[in-house]
XYZ file of C-alpha atoms in Angstrom:
766
model
C 20.020 -14.074 51.036
C 19.002 -11.297 48.571
C 16.445 -12.356 45.970
C 14.725 -15.006 48.078
C 10.998 -15.606 47.640
C 8.783 -13.547 49.905
C 5.589 -14.692 51.551
C 2.376 -12.824 50.684
C 2.435 -11.108 54.102
C 6.096 -10.108 53.626
C 5.273 -8.726 50.172
C 2.436 -6.664 51.623
C 4.651 -5.291 54.402
C 7.462 -4.497 51.940
C 5.018 -2.550 49.752
C 3.861 -0.618 52.821
C 7.471 0.157 53.787
C 8.069 1.473 50.286
C 5.111 3.772 50.796
C 6.904 5.212 53.844
C 4.342 3.890 56.332
C 5.451 3.550 59.942
C 5.209 0.220 61.759
C 2.032 1.253 63.627
C 0.465 2.417 60.344
C 1.337 -0.894 58.713
C -0.108 -2.807 61.660
C -3.332 -0.806 61.447
C -3.662 -1.264 57.695
C -3.057 -5.011 57.804
C -4.888 -5.653 61.095
C -1.858 -7.202 62.766
C 0.203 -6.256 65.793
C 3.192 -3.932 65.684
C 5.342 -6.791 67.037
C 4.284 -8.951 64.077
C 5.236 -6.128 61.715
C 8.657 -5.839 63.331
C 9.174 -9.585 63.002
C 8.375 -9.519 59.304
C 10.618 -6.506 58.692
C 13.502 -8.361 60.328
C 12.850 -11.302 58.021
C 12.745 -8.954 55.013
C 16.124 -7.465 55.940
C 17.657 -10.921 56.052
C 16.156 -12.059 52.777
C 16.888 -8.860 50.888
C 20.270 -8.085 52.442
C 19.053 -4.701 53.662
C 20.694 -3.013 56.661
C 18.205 -0.184 56.987
C 14.689 0.859 56.153
C 16.054 2.971 53.291
C 17.710 -0.107 51.804
C 14.430 -1.980 52.114
C 12.725 0.777 50.133
C 15.431 0.554 47.460
C 15.124 -3.251 47.358
C 11.354 -2.940 46.895
C 11.890 -0.694 43.881
C 14.408 -3.098 42.371
C 12.032 -6.041 42.753
C 9.224 -4.082 41.166
C 11.367 -2.969 38.238
C 12.315 -6.581 37.651
C 8.604 -7.297 37.193
C 8.803 -5.585 33.789
C 9.743 -8.710 31.888
C 10.879 -7.786 28.397
C 11.302 -10.346 25.612
C 14.832 -11.334 24.683
C 14.427 -9.944 21.165
C 15.640 -6.463 20.282
C 13.097 -3.629 20.299
C 13.044 -2.324 16.709
C 11.177 0.371 14.845
C 9.080 2.051 17.535
C 11.250 4.906 18.799
C 8.858 7.554 17.479
C 5.955 5.758 19.130
C 7.817 5.695 22.448
C 8.326 9.453 22.228
C 4.674 10.021 21.366
C 3.580 7.785 24.241
C 5.814 9.661 26.674
C 4.182 12.935 25.708
C 0.716 11.445 26.138
C 1.456 9.935 29.555
C 2.831 13.292 30.707
C -0.280 15.091 29.475
C -2.963 12.547 30.419
C -3.362 10.428 33.518
C -4.998 7.513 31.712
C -3.746 6.302 28.323
C -4.842 3.182 26.438
C -2.717 1.762 23.638
C -5.138 0.282 21.113
C -4.616 -1.664 17.927
C -5.263 -4.992 16.223
C -3.996 -8.248 17.636
C -0.294 -8.775 17.061
C 0.506 -5.107 16.483
C 2.829 -4.893 19.500
C 0.775 -3.086 22.134
C 2.152 -5.057 25.080
C 5.747 -4.781 23.908
C 5.452 -1.024 23.523
C 3.875 -0.625 26.971
C 6.536 -2.762 28.671
C 9.366 -1.025 26.837
C 7.949 2.334 27.869
C 7.554 1.228 31.488
C 11.115 -0.092 31.579
C 12.692 3.010 30.067
C 10.796 5.404 32.349
C 11.004 3.414 35.602
C 13.166 6.027 37.287
C 10.503 8.694 36.745
C 7.432 6.502 37.232
C 7.924 3.224 39.157
C 6.064 0.591 37.115
C 3.449 -1.843 38.385
C 2.586 -4.368 35.653
C -0.677 -6.317 35.878
C -1.548 -8.971 33.290
C -5.313 -9.251 32.726
C -5.502 -11.631 29.759
C -7.049 -14.440 31.801
C -8.739 -12.262 34.416
C -12.433 -12.238 35.203
C -14.106 -8.904 36.074
C -14.128 -9.706 39.813
C -10.435 -10.537 39.656
C -9.169 -7.186 38.336
C -8.744 -5.366 41.644
C -7.275 -8.400 43.488
C -4.703 -8.798 40.705
C -3.677 -5.156 41.049
C -3.496 -5.609 44.827
C -1.244 -8.653 44.475
C 1.044 -6.755 42.118
C 1.324 -4.079 44.815
C 2.020 -6.693 47.481
C -1.233 -5.970 49.322
C -3.185 -8.600 51.204
C -6.924 -8.764 50.787
C -8.570 -8.483 54.197
C -12.024 -10.081 54.585
C -14.619 -7.345 54.587
C -12.048 -4.698 53.629
C -12.177 -2.253 50.749
C -9.404 -3.666 48.554
C -9.784 -0.942 45.940
C -9.349 1.722 48.645
C -6.124 0.000 49.721
C -4.951 -0.133 46.098
C -5.650 3.563 45.576
C -3.945 4.422 48.881
C -0.902 2.347 47.939
C -0.655 4.009 44.538
C -0.867 7.462 46.095
C 2.569 7.188 47.717
C 4.622 7.564 44.504
C 4.089 8.663 40.886
C 3.495 5.030 39.930
C 2.831 3.858 36.377
C 0.154 1.172 36.592
C 0.340 -0.930 33.415
C -2.839 -2.931 32.811
C -2.132 -5.348 29.981
C -4.904 -6.932 27.864
C -7.947 -5.106 29.186
C -10.344 -6.263 26.453
C -12.395 -8.829 28.359
C -12.618 -6.881 31.616
C -13.132 -3.329 30.342
C -16.022 -2.432 32.639
C -14.142 -3.616 35.735
C -11.057 -1.671 34.681
C -13.189 1.420 34.130
C -14.557 1.216 37.686
C -11.098 0.679 39.172
C -9.567 3.457 37.074
C -12.084 6.041 38.279
C -11.285 5.313 41.936
C -7.529 5.209 41.405
C -7.450 8.422 39.396
C -9.524 10.134 42.095
C -7.614 8.921 45.156
C -4.067 8.564 43.765
C -3.393 11.900 42.052
C 0.254 11.085 41.239
C -0.498 7.775 39.560
C -0.678 7.216 35.801
C -2.584 4.359 34.130
C -1.328 2.794 30.906
C -3.508 0.104 29.360
C -3.225 -2.160 26.341
C -6.444 -3.189 24.644
C -8.006 -3.721 21.264
C -11.107 -1.863 22.400
C -11.026 1.298 24.576
C -12.811 0.778 27.897
C -14.669 4.043 27.396
C -13.992 6.221 30.431
C -14.019 10.014 29.850
C -10.530 10.194 31.360
C -9.170 7.611 28.900
C -6.943 8.966 26.128
C -6.594 6.521 23.238
C -3.284 6.013 21.444
C -3.926 3.959 18.283
C -0.891 1.866 17.399
C -0.585 0.875 13.761
C 1.580 -1.741 12.055
C 5.222 -1.031 11.293
C 5.935 0.906 8.110
C 6.734 -1.186 5.025
C 7.644 1.576 2.558
C 11.244 2.447 1.750
C 14.680 0.994 2.358
C 14.584 2.070 6.021
C 11.110 0.696 6.732
C 10.671 -0.358 10.354
C 9.039 -3.672 9.367
C 12.022 -4.566 7.207
C 14.461 -3.582 9.963
C 12.639 -5.836 12.430
C 12.500 -8.801 10.057
C 16.190 -8.503 9.137
C 17.066 -8.212 12.823
C 15.239 -11.471 13.570
C 16.991 -13.180 10.667
C 20.403 -11.905 11.787
C 19.725 -13.149 15.331
C 19.950 -16.684 13.952
C 23.590 -16.059 13.111
C 23.041 -15.797 9.362
C 23.444 -12.166 8.202
C 20.912 -11.484 5.414
C 22.252 -11.099 1.867
C 21.107 -8.553 -0.725
C 18.817 -11.210 -2.227
C 17.424 -11.918 1.244
C 16.678 -8.229 1.665
C 14.594 -8.102 -1.522
C 12.593 -11.137 -0.413
C 12.251 -9.666 3.086
C 10.750 -6.481 1.615
C 8.206 -8.581 -0.268
C 7.339 -10.598 2.848
C 6.957 -7.523 5.066
C 4.683 -5.830 2.531
C 2.541 -8.948 2.256
C 2.246 -9.070 6.071
C 1.225 -5.387 6.235
C 4.036 -4.712 8.727
C 2.207 -6.563 11.541
C 4.908 -7.327 14.157
C 3.508 -10.695 15.267
C 3.247 -11.854 11.657
C 6.843 -10.733 11.073
C 8.013 -12.653 14.151
C 6.189 -15.764 12.946
C 7.582 -15.401 9.415
C 11.147 -15.042 10.709
C 10.675 -18.166 12.807
C 9.222 -20.208 9.922
C 11.931 -19.065 7.494
C 14.377 -21.335 9.322
C 12.636 -24.289 7.708
C 11.279 -22.996 4.409
C 13.788 -20.367 3.351
C 12.755 -16.869 2.320
C 11.907 -17.537 -1.310
C 9.554 -20.436 -0.566
C 8.064 -18.552 2.369
C 7.397 -15.499 0.196
C 5.723 -17.660 -2.457
C 3.552 -19.397 0.130
C 2.524 -16.110 1.736
C 1.367 -14.864 -1.658
C -1.191 -17.700 -1.530
C -2.170 -17.719 2.147
C -0.840 -17.433 5.701
C -1.157 -21.069 6.717
C 2.601 -21.453 7.161
C 2.704 -18.878 9.980
C 2.518 -21.278 12.910
C 4.824 -22.316 15.723
C 4.841 -24.798 18.566
C 5.609 -22.269 21.307
C 4.712 -20.201 23.144
C 1.258 -21.554 23.815
C -1.672 -19.145 23.947
C -3.248 -16.551 21.730
C 0.041 -15.403 20.137
C 1.039 -18.861 18.904
C -0.520 -18.203 15.488
C -2.320 -15.387 13.755
C -5.456 -17.518 13.922
C -5.425 -17.745 17.715
C -4.580 -14.046 17.963
C -7.574 -12.914 15.933
C -9.963 -15.450 17.434
C -9.430 -13.719 20.770
C -11.131 -10.581 19.417
C -13.525 -12.316 17.026
C -15.198 -14.045 19.975
C -15.966 -10.658 21.520
C -17.841 -9.335 18.476
C -21.621 -9.130 18.350
C -23.433 -10.969 15.557
C -24.112 -7.810 13.530
C -20.452 -6.815 13.847
C -19.349 -10.225 12.546
C -21.772 -10.031 9.626
C -20.626 -6.563 8.562
C -16.966 -7.465 9.018
C -17.379 -10.537 6.797
C -18.858 -8.400 4.043
C -16.125 -5.771 4.336
C -13.457 -8.480 4.241
C -14.878 -9.632 0.903
C -14.059 -6.253 -0.686
C -10.896 -6.263 -2.799
C -9.445 -3.019 -1.455
C -10.099 -0.138 0.916
C -13.555 1.352 1.378
C -15.306 4.476 2.576
C -18.613 4.676 4.432
C -20.622 4.956 1.194
C -19.112 1.798 -0.259
C -19.513 0.007 3.065
C -23.225 0.858 3.022
C -23.524 -0.293 -0.600
C -22.216 -3.786 0.195
C -23.908 -4.130 3.615
C -26.970 -2.050 4.430
C -27.882 1.609 4.981
C -27.191 2.859 8.492
C -24.043 0.763 8.860
C -22.066 3.693 10.287
C -22.580 2.682 13.912
C -21.302 -0.839 13.309
C -18.284 0.576 11.455
C -17.425 2.746 14.429
C -17.646 -0.239 16.765
C -15.414 -2.314 14.490
C -12.896 0.521 14.498
C -13.075 0.570 18.290
C -12.412 -3.182 18.280
C -9.329 -2.555 16.070
C -10.752 -4.888 13.432
C -10.564 -2.055 10.886
C -7.772 0.459 10.450
C -7.900 3.923 8.833
C -6.374 4.124 5.356
C -6.367 7.916 4.896
C -8.020 9.807 2.068
C -10.965 12.161 1.935
C -13.608 10.983 2.440
C -11.859 8.787 4.983
C -11.170 5.238 3.866
C -10.663 2.094 5.918
C -9.324 -1.412 5.435
C -8.641 -4.740 7.078
C -5.030 -5.809 7.474
C -4.238 -8.530 4.941
C -3.708 -11.200 7.591
C -6.949 -10.301 9.374
C -8.835 -10.117 6.078
C -7.904 -13.716 5.296
C -8.951 -14.805 8.789
C -12.387 -13.230 8.316
C -12.852 -14.459 4.735
C -12.300 -18.008 5.982
C -15.413 -17.461 8.119
C -17.480 -16.037 5.248
C -19.557 -18.206 2.949
C -18.833 -18.104 -0.777
C -22.295 -16.772 -1.693
C -21.800 -13.719 0.524
C -18.393 -13.027 -1.008
C -19.821 -13.199 -4.527
C -22.725 -10.929 -3.604
C -20.363 -8.341 -2.116
C -18.069 -8.396 -5.165
C -21.057 -7.996 -7.471
C -22.310 -5.022 -5.463
C -18.769 -3.588 -5.524
C -18.617 -3.900 -9.331
C -22.060 -2.401 -9.956
C -21.399 0.423 -7.490
C -18.146 1.404 -9.177
C -19.571 1.049 -12.664
C -22.169 3.678 -11.710
C -19.714 5.958 -9.902
C -17.114 5.786 -12.690
C -19.681 6.373 -15.439
C -20.830 9.529 -13.685
C -17.228 10.670 -13.138
C -16.046 10.269 -16.738
C -18.901 12.390 -18.082
C -16.791 15.434 -17.192
C -13.339 13.869 -17.435
C -12.521 15.459 -20.800
C -12.981 18.966 -19.423
C -11.901 18.602 -15.800
C -8.189 18.535 -14.994
C -8.602 19.894 -11.461
C -6.715 18.532 -8.470
C -10.011 17.232 -7.123
C -10.661 15.283 -10.316
C -7.122 13.895 -10.229
C -7.613 12.845 -6.596
C -10.904 11.114 -7.415
C -9.300 9.374 -10.378
C -6.410 8.103 -8.263
C -8.907 6.668 -5.797
C -11.325 5.266 -8.379
C -8.857 3.754 -10.826
C -7.651 0.821 -8.674
C -11.194 0.172 -7.453
C -12.567 0.061 -11.008
C -9.602 -2.087 -12.013
C -10.379 -4.614 -9.272
C -14.082 -4.561 -10.151
C -13.270 -5.100 -13.825
C -11.070 -8.120 -13.160
C -13.799 -9.700 -11.050
C -16.452 -8.949 -13.670
C -14.355 -10.517 -16.430
C -13.710 -13.657 -14.377
C -17.374 -13.882 -13.364
C -18.761 -13.109 -16.828
C -20.718 -10.230 -15.351
C -22.256 -7.633 -17.708
C -20.609 -4.804 -15.771
C -17.259 -5.750 -17.359
C -17.818 -3.761 -20.566
C -18.872 -0.422 -18.988
C -16.123 -0.815 -16.399
C -13.504 -1.363 -19.116
C -14.736 1.653 -21.078
C -14.759 4.040 -18.125
C -11.400 2.789 -16.885
C -9.967 3.453 -20.342
C -11.103 7.078 -20.238
C -9.517 7.484 -16.815
C -6.252 5.960 -18.057
C -6.119 8.312 -21.027
C -7.202 11.456 -19.229
C -5.530 11.253 -15.809
C -2.607 8.910 -16.344
C -2.297 5.176 -16.578
C -1.018 2.469 -14.290
C 0.274 -0.847 -15.537
C -2.325 -2.969 -13.729
C -5.238 -0.970 -15.125
C -3.886 -1.023 -18.691
C -3.473 -4.793 -18.434
C -7.001 -5.142 -17.068
C -8.450 -3.241 -20.039
C -6.368 -5.405 -22.383
C -7.740 -8.475 -20.607
C -11.262 -7.221 -21.247
C -10.460 -6.439 -24.893
C -9.238 -10.011 -25.436
C -12.359 -11.521 -23.890
C -14.923 -12.310 -26.582
C -17.753 -12.237 -24.042
C -16.846 -8.671 -23.040
C -16.378 -7.112 -26.482
C -19.179 -9.016 -28.222
C -21.699 -6.293 -27.396
C -19.334 -3.304 -27.438
C -20.281 -0.394 -29.656
C -17.763 1.654 -31.635
C -17.492 4.331 -28.946
C -16.582 1.741 -26.298
C -14.117 0.043 -28.632
C -12.510 3.426 -29.375
C -11.852 4.345 -25.754
C -10.607 0.835 -24.971
C -8.293 0.961 -27.981
C -6.884 4.315 -26.862
C -6.400 2.928 -23.353
C -4.373 -0.111 -24.434
C -2.386 1.590 -27.205
C 0.392 1.947 -24.628
C 0.642 -1.821 -24.386
C -0.680 -3.961 -27.250
C -1.001 -2.573 -30.790
C -2.142 -5.814 -32.485
C -5.023 -5.885 -30.013
C -5.878 -2.277 -30.963
C -5.931 -3.443 -34.589
C -8.412 -6.163 -33.660
C -10.703 -3.678 -31.910
C -10.544 -1.364 -34.939
C -11.566 -4.211 -37.253
C -14.528 -4.963 -34.984
C -15.536 -1.301 -34.843
C -15.501 -0.928 -38.637
C -17.555 -4.094 -39.012
C -20.202 -2.839 -36.573
C -20.341 0.812 -37.628
C -23.497 0.614 -39.757
C -25.141 3.801 -41.030
C -24.990 5.804 -37.803
C -22.630 8.792 -38.253
C -21.365 8.769 -34.680
C -20.630 5.061 -34.839
C -18.787 5.417 -38.171
C -16.853 8.418 -36.786
C -15.641 6.364 -33.830
C -14.824 3.339 -35.970
C -12.684 5.321 -38.439
C -11.145 7.227 -35.541
C -10.041 3.961 -33.936
C -8.830 2.561 -37.263
C -6.808 5.731 -37.840
C -5.369 5.480 -34.323
C -4.294 1.878 -34.957
C -2.826 2.741 -38.362
C -0.920 5.721 -36.961
C 0.703 3.733 -34.144
C 1.418 0.799 -36.488
C 3.115 3.207 -38.941
C 0.692 2.620 -41.789
C 0.782 6.256 -42.820
C -1.447 6.403 -45.918
C -4.114 4.182 -44.348
C -4.043 6.325 -41.218
C -4.575 9.534 -43.154
C -7.512 8.028 -45.045
C -9.288 6.748 -41.934
C -8.633 9.942 -40.014
C -9.901 12.112 -42.864
C -13.198 10.216 -42.830
C -13.384 10.451 -39.019
C -12.792 14.206 -39.195
C -15.458 14.648 -41.865
C -18.004 12.838 -39.720
C -16.943 14.722 -36.587
C -17.466 18.051 -38.383
C -20.852 16.852 -39.594
C -21.743 16.080 -35.952
C -20.173 19.295 -34.578
C -17.862 17.249 -32.315
C -14.925 19.531 -31.453
C -13.184 17.006 -29.219
C -13.114 14.291 -31.888
C -11.783 16.798 -34.415
C -8.947 17.638 -32.034
C -8.165 13.980 -31.361
C -8.155 13.136 -35.089
C -5.635 15.913 -35.704
C -3.417 14.586 -32.928
C -3.381 11.108 -34.452
C -2.735 12.588 -37.884
C 0.379 14.132 -36.347
C 1.387 10.712 -34.991
C 1.003 9.215 -38.468
C 3.059 12.004 -40.043
C 5.939 11.543 -37.610
C 6.212 7.808 -38.399
C 8.778 6.305 -40.723
C 6.207 5.654 -43.464
C 5.452 9.384 -43.988
C 8.398 10.907 -42.092
C 7.272 14.532 -42.224
C 8.187 16.037 -38.829
C 7.331 19.602 -39.861
C 3.831 18.561 -40.928
C 3.475 16.494 -37.749
C 4.336 19.522 -35.593
C 1.781 21.595 -37.511
C -0.927 18.971 -36.929
C -0.113 18.796 -33.217
C -0.385 22.589 -33.077
C -3.800 22.418 -34.749
C -4.818 19.696 -32.278
C -3.802 21.958 -29.389
C -6.073 24.711 -30.672
C -8.981 22.318 -31.185
C -8.581 20.737 -27.751
C -8.593 24.218 -26.254
C -11.935 24.904 -27.978
C -13.261 21.622 -26.578
C -12.102 22.588 -23.053
C -9.676 19.650 -22.684
C -6.600 21.209 -21.074
C -4.887 17.875 -20.487
C -4.919 17.003 -24.190
C -3.777 20.523 -25.038
C -0.708 19.717 -22.988
C -0.386 16.205 -24.441
C -0.379 17.597 -27.996
C 2.220 20.162 -26.920
C 4.373 17.316 -25.560
C 4.137 15.546 -28.922
C 5.216 18.734 -30.696
C 8.210 18.939 -28.375
C 9.015 15.253 -28.844
C 9.000 15.421 -32.648
C 11.022 18.641 -32.616
C 13.576 17.090 -30.264
C 13.956 13.844 -32.231
C 14.089 15.497 -35.646
C 16.348 18.377 -34.663
C 13.766 20.912 -35.833
C 13.456 23.988 -33.627
C 15.384 22.624 -30.595
C 14.961 25.911 -28.727
C 11.201 25.807 -29.143
C 11.216 22.112 -28.212
C 12.862 23.041 -24.920
C 10.292 25.793 -24.343
C 7.397 23.445 -25.085
C 8.826 20.799 -22.762
C 9.208 23.356 -19.968
C 5.580 24.434 -20.449
C 4.561 20.779 -20.220
C 6.472 20.416 -16.947
C 4.710 23.483 -15.552
C 1.301 22.167 -16.546
C 1.900 18.642 -15.229
C 3.255 19.947 -11.937
C 0.298 22.279 -11.455
C -2.263 19.632 -12.432
C -0.544 16.864 -10.472
C -0.458 14.629 -13.564
C 2.521 12.293 -13.163
C 2.135 10.761 -16.627
C 2.335 14.114 -18.357
C 5.278 15.076 -16.149
C 7.132 11.944 -17.240
C 6.380 12.741 -20.898
C 7.825 16.227 -20.532
C 10.896 14.975 -18.666
C 11.530 12.442 -21.445
C 11.719 15.240 -24.011
C 14.058 17.188 -21.739
C 16.295 14.129 -21.496
C 16.222 13.733 -25.277
C 17.358 17.349 -25.549
C 20.141 16.725 -23.010
C 18.776 19.261 -20.532
C 20.736 19.345 -17.292
C 17.686 20.463 -15.321
C 15.257 17.783 -16.543
C 12.293 17.211 -14.249
C 13.313 13.541 -13.814
C 16.551 11.661 -14.292
C 16.627 8.534 -16.448
C 16.281 6.122 -13.534
C 13.190 7.986 -12.330
C 11.778 8.033 -15.849
C 12.275 4.316 -16.299
C 10.578 3.534 -12.973
C 7.733 5.926 -13.766
C 6.944 4.492 -17.195
C 7.104 0.940 -15.817
C 4.597 1.917 -13.137
C 2.392 3.698 -15.664
C 2.432 0.791 -18.104
C 3.485 3.118 -20.955
C 5.723 0.715 -22.865
C 6.309 3.065 -25.809
C 7.866 5.723 -23.614
C 9.632 3.059 -21.553
C 11.248 1.848 -24.776
C 12.375 5.379 -25.619
C 13.840 5.737 -22.134
C 15.750 2.470 -22.549
C 17.137 3.796 -25.840
C 18.409 6.913 -24.069
C 20.008 4.829 -21.339
C 21.677 2.665 -23.994
C 22.916 5.742 -25.849
C 24.560 6.968 -22.648
C 26.088 3.640 -21.678
C 29.885 3.733 -21.319
C 30.432 1.078 -23.993
C 28.664 -0.877 -26.695
C 28.588 -4.013 -24.608
C 27.124 -2.079 -21.665
C 24.274 -0.855 -23.878
C 23.162 -4.352 -24.899
C 20.926 -5.233 -21.896
C 18.873 -2.057 -22.353
C 18.561 -2.558 -26.116
C 17.574 -6.201 -25.750
C 14.899 -5.291 -23.203
C 13.646 -2.502 -25.484
C 13.348 -4.995 -28.346
C 11.530 -7.521 -26.155
C 9.043 -4.848 -25.058
C 8.468 -3.669 -28.628
C 7.998 -7.285 -29.767
C 5.395 -7.919 -27.080
C 3.569 -4.668 -27.865
C 3.653 -5.289 -31.627
C 5.280 -1.863 -32.046
C 7.062 -2.096 -35.410
C 8.566 1.371 -35.221
C 10.321 0.644 -31.969
C 11.206 -2.874 -33.094
C 13.033 -1.330 -36.048
C 14.737 1.271 -33.854
C 15.869 -1.376 -31.368
C 17.202 -3.704 -34.084
C 19.087 -0.834 -35.751
C 20.800 0.004 -32.451
C 21.467 -3.644 -31.645
C 23.142 -4.220 -35.016
C 25.446 -1.265 -34.407
C 26.198 -2.324 -30.821
C 26.989 -5.937 -31.796
C 29.203 -4.728 -34.638
C 31.077 -2.349 -32.343
C 31.507 -5.225 -29.915
C 33.048 -7.378 -32.673
C 30.086 -9.777 -32.936
C 29.298 -9.782 -36.656
C 27.039 -12.832 -36.406
C 24.609 -11.183 -34.006
C 24.815 -7.938 -35.968
C 23.702 -9.794 -39.116
C 20.908 -11.507 -37.178
C 19.618 -8.120 -36.022
C 19.761 -6.787 -39.588
C 17.921 -9.849 -40.855
C 15.051 -9.232 -38.432
C 15.069 -5.540 -39.352
C 14.762 -6.392 -43.045
C 11.811 -8.652 -42.313
C 10.045 -5.914 -40.349
C 10.968 -2.733 -42.206
C 12.264 -3.895 -45.592
C 15.662 -4.171 -47.336
C 16.182 -0.422 -47.579
C 15.870 0.013 -43.822
C 18.283 -2.853 -43.228
C 20.777 -1.429 -45.718
C 20.551 2.031 -44.144
C 21.110 0.552 -40.697
C 24.159 -1.506 -41.696
C 27.144 -0.242 -39.676
C 30.093 1.255 -41.521
C 32.605 -1.414 -42.544
C 30.101 -4.260 -42.454
C 30.064 -6.215 -45.721
C 26.896 -5.898 -47.775
C 25.363 -9.357 -48.038
C 24.500 -8.980 -51.699
C 28.111 -8.099 -52.585
C 29.388 -11.493 -51.400
C 26.473 -13.427 -52.812
C 24.951 -14.420 -49.471
C 21.680 -13.642 -47.794
C 21.656 -11.963 -44.414
C 20.339 -14.676 -42.068
């Protein structure tokens, strides 16, 4: 009957038949008589239902193809990798798929073998539990060869593989790499048609070996492969994912770094916890990713990583523990700073072991996958982790301090690239230093603030500086210069906090001219943004006088820019004078060599001109120049500023649409410009009621930031929207808040047409 179990001798004879050996050749190879061969072939025909030798050969191929045992789950997200692997196997006779545990090396190899079986008959050999002496016998058994006492089994294996263009798949080579290397050399020499495809976390190191590094599935974008795989596993349970499920799935896949095994485990666990609880738990740790079956190293992430951890040398474990303590990616210089000089060799070995993965950049950066990082940190003592984080903070305090020395005059692409790399590292170092009460917190906050102002902000960094500014231990020893740059850095986010820093700076200024310059500069900045026009002009005049006394061109330029901000506010409301001050600031910044602030002052000119209706043609020209500069410099914050003006002018060719602007300002942490974008979106809403969510969010943001100007603007719009929607009660409430913030005249001016004046009916607006 076809499909019956074959004896070892029958398997060996069937393999020889497939290799087109004659009966005498088979008898000679197996040291048996020709009559015995004939007897076994007759038995094979009965068992396999084969009428001829040709049908036996076909049956042998079918049995071998069935040895490629694929999982029942659908293969998702690796089509490009399959194509790349096909090209490599065509070009190279020996290819090893490498990558961290759980990345899907075996699945890719089996899928490749199955799809290409007609071109290259596959022979799959599992080596996970093999010992070095067992490698060749396992290959022989997969080929159906019998080991003959005193015979050269490897010669028989090579001879057997020479008959066809076989694909020999050696799965899980890690623990038997040297034995595989010896076997591979002989096979590649004596079986010229054969191809070897291995899966391993560590290349076995033969010159003929071509390494194909397999990374995790992509997690970015709506079509991310990791998301597709996770949703597929959820759908396989018979419960099609909803839109809410998709959002949670994106969060889970990102947290798991797109590691296929982790995604499989998460999909399995979600049956019991649900996606929301699972996502929350994964934000804390990965303890929930466990399952009862299958047994073995892929049951949990822990067992998967232990398999490689046990193979590491002591120095590799020590270095890996220190690297896992780092908050983000690292380059070789940072790795040396937190470990020891000369660590490069250990890094290369850890990369070979797939314990580290490349993270791009120049100089090249590396990282641990999140799930592996937690595994290693659990094996690292707390004192080592603290020491590494302290070294990380001190290292970046020094690097950032050196970098910002030229930040005011360097808007090159290289400087922007360095800033983009440094900013999140300094941010992470700052948060640790604040929590640990480390003295590096203050210099880190100051340098991060300069980077935010000069190269563009991000919401996490702005919040970190604000966190430092609220911490009494951090600001207790800050001088006026440090308070000034921190105040400028958080002016996007928290104006009352800027006020507090200005008060501190004025109190500490003393008799030193530079200190008094910075203190009045910061006070003028706070006054300008808080719309205290006369106070701003007075503080800025004193700051400018001191800056001229010190010959400080950059401070003179910055003072003029903030004078323009004060003049555009409601308290002074002189847009023409504001534009003139911004123009003067542009000239002064040019003298100081600060091209970015030249552009920023130009943007403010364009913004005031657009909002006031003065010189709309020139406003459009200025905005276009800002777009050109920002695009050339690669400054996304300045590009968003310019696009906002273009949207205010109603330009059809604006550099960003409103949705892009909103997302950009949220990412940048620039709440003032986010509020202005929300106003534009509300203005363009199809109805008054449709505008309310944007206006309410704009008010909430302005409230949190302490931004009275935007509070007043939001309340004015809300009163009109509520009135148009027929809700007089809420309109009066908005006007009442507006009166409290901006005074009765502002509330009266904002009262919508047709709305009764409270005083006329003898009542007070609530």
